[in-house]
Amino acid sequence: MKKTLVIDGNSILNRAFYGIRPLSTKDGKPTNAIYGMLNIVLRHLDAIRPDFAAVAFDLKAPNFRKQKYPYYKEGRHETPPDLLAQFNDAKECLRLLGFRTLELEGYEADDILGTVAALGDAREDTHTYVLSGDRDLLQLISDKTTVLLASTGETVSFDRDAFFTKYGIEPSEFVALKALMGDSSDHIYGVPGIGEKTATKLIAEFHSIDGLYEHLDAPSISKGVREKLTAGRSYAEESLFLATICREVPLGVTLEELCYMGVSPAMYDKCVALEFTGLIKKLSLTPSKCPCEAEGTQKESAPAAPAASSCNADELIARFPAGSALAVLPSPDGFLFSNGKEIFKSTCAPSALFPLFDGSRRVVTHDAKRLLHALPDTPLVPRDLLLYGYVLSGGDGSTDLSSLSLRYLGEALPEDDGAVTLLLRLEEALSTEIDAIGARALLDEVELPLCPVLTRMEKEGFRIDTAALTAFGERLAAEIVLLTENITALAGMDFNINSPKQLAEVLFEHLALPTKGLKKNKNGYSTDVDTLSSLRFAHPIVDEILTYRKITKLYSTYAQGLLKVADEEGVIHTDFKQALTATGRLSSAEPNLQNIPIRTALGRELRRVFVPKGKGRVFVDADYSQIELRLLAAFSGDENMCDAFLSGVDIHRRTAAAVFRVPEGAVPDELRSRAKAVNFGIVYGISAYSLSADIGVSVAEAKRYMESYFAEFPGIKAYLDKTVADAKEQGYTTTVLGRRRYIPELSSRIYAQRSFGERVAMNSPIQGSAADVIKVAMVRADRRLCEECKSARLVMQVHDELIVECDEGEAERVRTILKEEMEGAVLLAVPLTVATAVGKNWLEAEH
């Protein structure tokens, strides 16, 4: 059986535009709709592997429906300029993917889709798949046509059985259903007073508009419905005309002429122009070949990379004398070196290569931690192009070598060993861009010297007491058994608590918990944490389920998970991701040690199993106090907030006194807790709606709290407003050290995306500056610890917290160094303060 894939181009492009955050090329050309569309199309290309393929588009000229009834689709919003600007490129991309694009004046894309489907229906050997986000196309379903209906997050496949199961009528009757109930989005009136439920019942019985009006006196039609149908007959006939897809469009093509052509080699150049580096990799495109080109086709080859010459250590040292620049990348069996033209390969022991990395040469690499782990104990601080890209990307994630080469050199990355030949030129190009945005100090004084620090921390690792963790896991397992018994007893039946489907059936069908206002997904009502939290007072089972989830998470992720990743000495070596987050914060992976729970007593107990590596060793923990609020005070210059931090008062009590209008000395703990939520919510650009949910008050009350807050701290409001305005004008925010974060959402025409962008603009300078500050502190503290405390080792960073392992006798000196370097990392209008503590495990070291 041959297969045809025909796509509703306007529908899929529109859906991609509104579903993908704003994206643009370096010169500002919008690309989000094209990018989203290509990903949708490629997914279906791969799944269907069609023999025939076409994409239909509307034209701006009036179609036959509009010519007869001018009100048709009247009042629709104009196509946003950013979407309109993407149509031509989108069509070209589809043609390069091997599709025939079809459009004809006087007809809509739906009519073209219907006509192509009819061409397939007329053949014995062909099945047609119609991809669209428009339900109108469901009328095309037949034994030989399936409609793939794209909806949020998924595509639903409708054949005749699936359609009948959902609607209770035949697909060919769907147009009659629409003629009765109308469609406000297309300005199709339908019969006034007849809704979907009544229309479905009528068509299920009478099958068509003609059949219905021939049997208006049927006893199954009530008097009121009969009167509406009689009065609205002309509307029904007009609506039927407008809703019916024409399947005889004079396209002038046969199905054979829509033969799928495969991906054109020119798709590579188009992806380069649109900066779709991920698609180049996904499609394995190169300037000289395409994965879909026919065998035997002669193509002009790209220049081949030079062959690598094997060299021993002495030969390499001679080729790269002191003062020279060298590019280096680890390879599976050694190292690749290049001077930009030649490639040299070494398989000798890393120790033999140390003279190359003594600091007298400019060493350029990508992902320096790989290199540094292969060269233990070297004093090298390489020029890491991963970090160059991170500083330049401003949060868009373009840091891989392939993306950097395409964006800044306009060249695809050579295959195999050839990549190393581009590093020196790429470093020069990136360096120019770094200087252009004023980020030299951020790169040279923070990010690059931090890389060796993180490498040493990864190598050092964080030890766990495996016996204590095993015992902790047994304790959790016993708790899970008790919770399971309680939950099934409260439910009155046994069921799989970990199955969202079974859980939803128990809660909303068996126990009949209220569902008004609850979220739904394809399996029914959601059972996520937000939904369950909103039902806590509806039944005691809900609290038990929430507790069960927390305990099972602790058990599987930590009690069991940490044991699996610890080495034979019980040491865990996490991977610190330096170039991942948009804010500049470090993250931890495999495993994520920054996510060890601290909000529950049981979760905090987990920290007790993290212990130093030997007797007489301790942890010294140092943690910034309210760093984000202090940065907010300093950046805004608000007199009241600055005064609070300068005088050393409790900022949350001061805020509570102002917001809740009570004397500062009489603020109860509950109001202080609410004020704390307000303080940190303001930093994150919180809305009154979100604040109300966080602290359990009405939206109106939360709004009053925020108004009182800004009345007490007027400089904060002025600062946040200016930050958003500046970000809209510039397209980015900056931190205290000049780190940029680009926020394309600020220019979105979609309110939700624009609002998100505004919250990001408010928060990024604060959170990003906090990340900058602790990175500076890590570099400086590590340098002093290496010089002054020979037993001390940085082992962990958790956002605003540093943990050092050292001999007990050096603990006080370590505390002093951490406090001095962390508090002195930057000079602000208000002081940074750091609390320190010493303990024989991580929990004891908390303060």
Coordinates of N, CA, C and O in Angstrom, one line a residue, residues 79-81 85 110 129 147 286 293 377 382 437 446 493 511 562 574 665 701 750 782 786 790 845:
T79 N -3.0 38.6 10.2 CA -1.8 37.7 10.5 C -0.7 38.6 11.2 O -0.4 39.6 10.6
P80 N -0.2 38.2 12.3 CA 0.9 39.0 12.9 C 2.1 39.1 12.0 O 2.4 38.2 11.3
P81 N 2.7 40.3 11.9 CA 3.8 40.6 11.0 C 4.9 39.6 11.2 O 5.5 39.1 10.2
A85 N 6.0 37.2 8.0 CA 7.4 37.3 7.5 C 8.0 35.9 7.3 O 9.1 35.8 6.7
D110 N -8.0 24.0 2.6 CA -8.9 22.8 2.9 C -9.4 22.1 1.6 O -9.5 20.9 1.5
Y129 N -2.9 10.4 4.4 CA -2.9 11.0 5.7 C -2.9 12.5 5.6 O -2.1 13.1 4.9
V147 N -7.2 11.4 9.2 CA -6.8 12.7 9.5 C -6.0 12.7 10.8 O -6.4 12.1 11.8
T286 N 25.3 18.1 5.1 CA 26.6 18.7 4.9 C 26.5 19.5 3.7 O 25.6 19.4 2.9
E293 N 19.8 11.8 -1.0 CA 20.1 11.8 -2.4 C 20.3 10.4 -2.9 O 20.7 9.5 -2.3
D377 N 46.0 17.4 37.7 CA 47.0 18.2 38.4 C 47.8 19.2 37.6 O 48.7 19.8 38.0
P382 N 42.6 26.6 30.3 CA 42.5 26.7 28.8 C 41.5 27.7 28.4 O 40.6 28.2 29.2
I437 N 30.6 43.0 23.4 CA 29.5 43.1 24.3 C 30.0 43.4 25.7 O 29.2 43.4 26.7
V446 N 36.2 35.2 35.7 CA 35.2 34.4 36.4 C 35.0 33.0 35.7 O 35.4 32.0 36.3
M493 N -10.3 -0.1 48.6 CA -9.9 -1.0 47.5 C -8.4 -1.0 47.3 O -7.8 0.0 47.6
L511 N -14.4 7.6 44.9 CA -14.6 8.5 46.1 C -15.4 9.8 45.8 O -15.8 10.5 46.7
L562 N 21.5 7.2 45.1 CA 22.8 7.6 45.5 C 23.7 6.4 45.7 O 24.9 6.5 45.4
T574 N 29.7 14.2 41.2 CA 28.7 14.8 40.4 C 29.3 15.5 39.2 O 30.6 15.7 39.2
G665 N 7.8 45.2 66.3 CA 8.1 44.4 67.4 C 7.0 43.4 67.8 O 7.2 42.5 68.6
E701 N -6.7 40.4 48.3 CA -5.9 40.7 49.4 C -4.4 40.7 49.1 O -3.6 41.5 49.5
I750 N 1.9 37.6 21.8 CA 1.1 36.7 22.7 C 1.3 37.2 24.1 O 2.4 37.2 24.7
D782 N 38.9 29.4 46.5 CA 39.7 28.2 46.1 C 41.2 28.6 46.0 O 42.1 27.8 46.5
C786 N 44.0 26.9 48.6 CA 45.1 26.1 48.1 C 46.4 26.7 48.7 O 47.4 25.9 48.9
K790 N 46.2 23.6 53.4 CA 46.6 22.5 52.5 C 45.7 21.3 52.6 O 45.6 20.5 51.7
A845 N 26.6 20.7 59.8 CA 27.3 21.9 59.3 C 26.3 23.0 58.9 O 26.8 24.2 58.6

